[in-house]
Coordinates of C-alpha atoms in Angstrom, one line a residue:
N1 CA -71.2 94.1 137.1
G2 CA -74.7 93.3 136.2
F3 CA -75.9 96.2 138.5
I4 CA -77.4 94.9 141.6
F5 CA -79.5 97.9 141.7
N6 CA -82.2 96.9 144.1
T7 CA -81.9 99.4 147.0
Y8 CA -79.9 101.8 144.9
A9 CA -82.9 102.0 142.5
V10 CA -85.4 102.1 145.3
G11 CA -83.4 105.0 146.8
L12 CA -83.0 106.9 143.5
S13 CA -86.9 106.5 142.7
Y14 CA -87.9 108.0 146.1
A15 CA -85.4 110.8 145.5
A16 CA -87.1 111.4 142.1
E17 CA -90.4 111.9 144.0
D18 CA -88.5 114.4 146.6
V19 CA -88.3 111.7 149.4
A20 CA -84.7 111.7 150.5
L21 CA -84.3 108.5 152.4
T22 CA -81.8 108.5 155.4
G23 CA -79.2 106.3 153.6
V24 CA -78.8 103.6 151.0
I25 CA -76.4 100.7 151.7
A26 CA -75.5 98.7 148.5
D27 CA -73.6 95.4 149.3
S28 CA -71.8 95.7 145.9
V29 CA -70.0 98.5 144.1
L30 CA -72.0 99.4 141.2
G31 CA -69.0 100.5 138.8
L32 CA -69.6 100.7 135.0
R33 CA -66.1 98.8 134.4
G34 CA -67.8 95.9 136.5
S35 CA -69.6 95.3 133.3
F36 CA -66.6 95.3 131.0
I37 CA -64.7 93.0 133.2
Q38 CA -67.5 90.5 133.0
A39 CA -67.8 91.0 129.1
Q40 CA -64.0 90.2 128.9
L41 CA -63.9 87.2 131.3
A42 CA -67.2 85.6 130.6
G43 CA -66.6 81.7 129.7
T44 CA -63.3 81.6 131.3
P45 CA -62.8 78.7 133.7
G46 CA -63.8 79.6 137.1
F47 CA -65.3 83.0 136.3
P48 CA -68.7 83.4 137.6
Q49 CA -70.3 84.5 134.2
Q50 CA -70.1 81.3 132.0
A51 CA -69.9 81.1 128.2
G52 CA -72.7 82.6 126.4
F53 CA -73.2 85.3 129.0
D54 CA -75.2 88.1 127.3
Q55 CA -75.1 91.7 128.5
A56 CA -77.4 92.7 126.1
A57 CA -80.0 90.2 127.5
I58 CA -79.2 91.3 130.8
S59 CA -79.9 95.3 129.9
A60 CA -83.0 94.3 128.1
K61 CA -84.2 92.7 131.6
V62 CA -83.2 95.3 133.9
G63 CA -84.5 97.9 131.5
V64 CA -84.3 101.6 132.4
W65 CA -81.7 101.2 135.2
R66 CA -79.1 99.6 133.1
A67 CA -79.8 101.6 129.9
E68 CA -76.8 103.8 129.0
A69 CA -79.0 106.9 127.7
S70 CA -81.0 106.8 131.0
R71 CA -77.9 107.7 132.8
L72 CA -79.2 106.2 136.2
D73 CA -76.2 104.2 137.3
P74 CA -74.2 105.7 140.2
E75 CA -71.4 107.3 138.1
S76 CA -73.6 109.5 136.2
R77 CA -75.5 110.3 139.2
F78 CA -72.4 111.4 141.3
R79 CA -71.2 113.2 138.1
A80 CA -74.3 115.3 138.0
G81 CA -73.7 116.0 141.5
F82 CA -76.6 113.8 143.3
E83 CA -76.5 114.3 147.0
G84 CA -80.2 113.8 147.9
T85 CA -79.5 110.5 149.5
P86 CA -76.5 109.0 151.1
I87 CA -75.3 106.0 149.3
L88 CA -72.6 103.6 150.8
Q89 CA -71.2 100.9 148.5
I90 CA -69.4 98.0 149.8
G91 CA -67.2 95.3 147.8
G92 CA -64.4 92.8 148.3
L93 CA -61.2 93.2 146.6
A94 CA -61.0 89.2 146.3
D95 CA -64.7 89.2 144.6
P96 CA -64.5 87.0 141.5
Q97 CA -67.3 89.1 139.9
C98 CA -65.1 91.8 139.5
A99 CA -61.9 89.4 139.1
G100 CA -60.4 90.5 142.0
N101 CA -59.0 87.0 142.4
R102 CA -57.1 87.0 139.1
D103 CA -54.3 88.9 137.5
P104 CA -55.3 92.4 136.6
L105 CA -56.6 92.9 133.0
P106 CA -54.2 94.9 130.9
E107 CA -56.6 97.8 131.2
A108 CA -56.1 97.8 134.8
E109 CA -52.4 97.5 134.5
A110 CA -52.3 100.4 132.2
D111 CA -54.0 102.6 134.7
G112 CA -51.5 101.5 137.3
F113 CA -53.6 99.2 139.3
E114 CA -52.7 95.5 140.5
N115 CA -56.3 94.7 141.5
N116 CA -59.3 94.5 139.1
C117 CA -61.8 95.1 141.7
A118 CA -59.8 98.3 142.8
W119 CA -59.9 99.5 139.2
M120 CA -63.6 98.8 138.9
A121 CA -64.2 101.1 141.8
Q122 CA -61.9 104.0 141.2
P123 CA -64.0 106.1 138.9
I124 CA -66.9 106.4 141.5
E125 CA -64.4 106.9 144.3
D126 CA -62.9 109.7 142.1
L127 CA -66.4 111.1 141.5
I128 CA -67.4 111.2 145.3
Q129 CA -64.0 113.0 146.0
D130 CA -64.9 115.6 143.4
L131 CA -68.1 116.3 145.1
G132 CA -66.2 117.9 147.9
P133 CA -67.4 117.9 151.6
G134 CA -71.0 118.0 152.8
H135 CA -72.0 114.8 151.4
L136 CA -71.9 111.1 153.1
H137 CA -71.4 109.0 150.0
A138 CA -68.7 106.5 150.3
V139 CA -67.1 103.4 148.8
A140 CA -65.7 100.8 151.0
M141 CA -63.4 98.1 149.6
F142 CA -61.8 95.4 151.8
E143 CA -58.9 93.4 151.3
G144 CA -59.3 89.4 151.3
E145 CA -63.0 89.9 151.1
G146 CA -65.0 88.4 148.4
H147 CA -68.7 89.0 146.9
V148 CA -71.1 90.5 149.6
P149 CA -68.4 91.2 152.3
T150 CA -71.2 91.9 155.0
V151 CA -72.3 88.1 154.7
N152 CA -69.5 87.5 157.2
P153 CA -68.5 89.3 160.4
G154 CA -65.6 91.8 160.0
D155 CA -64.8 95.3 159.3
S156 CA -67.4 95.9 156.8
H157 CA -69.9 95.4 159.8
D158 CA -68.0 98.6 161.5
V159 CA -68.0 100.6 158.3
V160 CA -72.0 100.1 158.0
D161 CA -72.7 101.0 161.8
A162 CA -70.5 104.1 161.3
F163 CA -72.4 105.0 158.3
I164 CA -75.9 104.5 159.8
D165 CA -74.8 106.4 162.9
L166 CA -73.4 109.5 160.8
A167 CA -76.5 109.3 158.5
I168 CA -79.1 109.4 161.4
S169 CA -77.2 111.9 163.3
K170 CA -77.5 114.6 160.5
E171 CA -80.4 117.0 161.1
L172 CA -82.2 116.5 157.9
A173 CA -85.8 116.4 156.9
L174 CA -87.1 112.7 157.7
P175 CA -88.8 110.9 155.2
F176 CA -92.5 109.6 155.8
V177 CA -93.0 112.3 158.4
D178 CA -96.0 114.5 158.5
S179 CA -94.4 117.9 159.4
T180 CA -97.8 118.9 160.7
V181 CA -97.7 116.3 163.4
D182 CA -95.6 116.5 166.7
P183 CA -93.4 113.4 166.4
G184 CA -93.5 113.1 170.1
A185 CA -97.4 112.7 170.3
G186 CA -97.8 109.0 171.3
P187 CA -101.1 106.8 171.1
G188 CA -104.0 108.3 172.6
S189 CA -102.6 112.1 172.3
G190 CA -105.2 112.6 169.2
S191 CA -102.5 112.1 166.7
S192 CA -102.7 109.9 163.8
S193 CA -98.9 109.3 163.4
S194 CA -97.5 106.0 163.9
A195 CA -94.2 105.3 165.6
L196 CA -92.5 104.8 162.2
S197 CA -93.3 108.1 161.2
S198 CA -91.6 109.7 164.0
R199 CA -88.2 108.0 163.1
P200 CA -85.7 108.5 160.5
T201 CA -85.9 105.8 157.7
L202 CA -82.9 103.9 156.5
L203 CA -82.7 101.4 153.1
T204 CA -80.4 98.6 153.2
V205 CA -79.8 95.5 151.3
N206 CA -78.2 92.1 151.5
V207 CA -77.8 90.7 148.1
A208 CA -80.8 90.8 146.6
L209 CA -82.9 91.3 149.6
C210 CA -84.3 94.8 149.7
T211 CA -85.7 96.0 153.1
L212 CA -86.9 98.9 154.3
L213 CA -86.0 99.7 158.1
S214 CA -87.0 102.2 160.6
W215 CA -84.2 103.3 163.1
G216 CA -84.8 104.8 166.4

């Protein structure tokens, strides 16, 4: 699906440095089948990718995050058992980017799906299920919603809120916290810690906007 990696890439980059963010929220489902859907339908009237859409050029521009050999996509990471940073991926079942507003592709129909976006997300959902209990990874697909469901008020906001509440309620080591400093120590206490350093940190996204937020 072109891999709108932004927050996902930042989250994994921190994890590679042994910094587990409280959570990553990707406002798109990063399924490998998305690229297949786009390659099949590019140039079709009404489809977002126009004639001449070049998957190879996109891969060259995105670089390591889209290179198959790197295996940095969510499906590969979940298959390898990645649990370091909770990841929520949100998508709409009517998203034109995964042809949710079109008849199912033959490949989707062959797998028993009537919706292309549901078919695109299915491998990630299965891999998350295979991880078993004890992690917070999730995929949420919304009926009637298009691209980036959280742009509009609705059920997706409730899912995001629930994910945030659950993520920050876990007794996990907090990123960017100096464990030698008392998190309750305030200004004037002789501590050099800032207000940010005593709070969990959440990585969230809205389309291409990547923002690091603190949550008290």
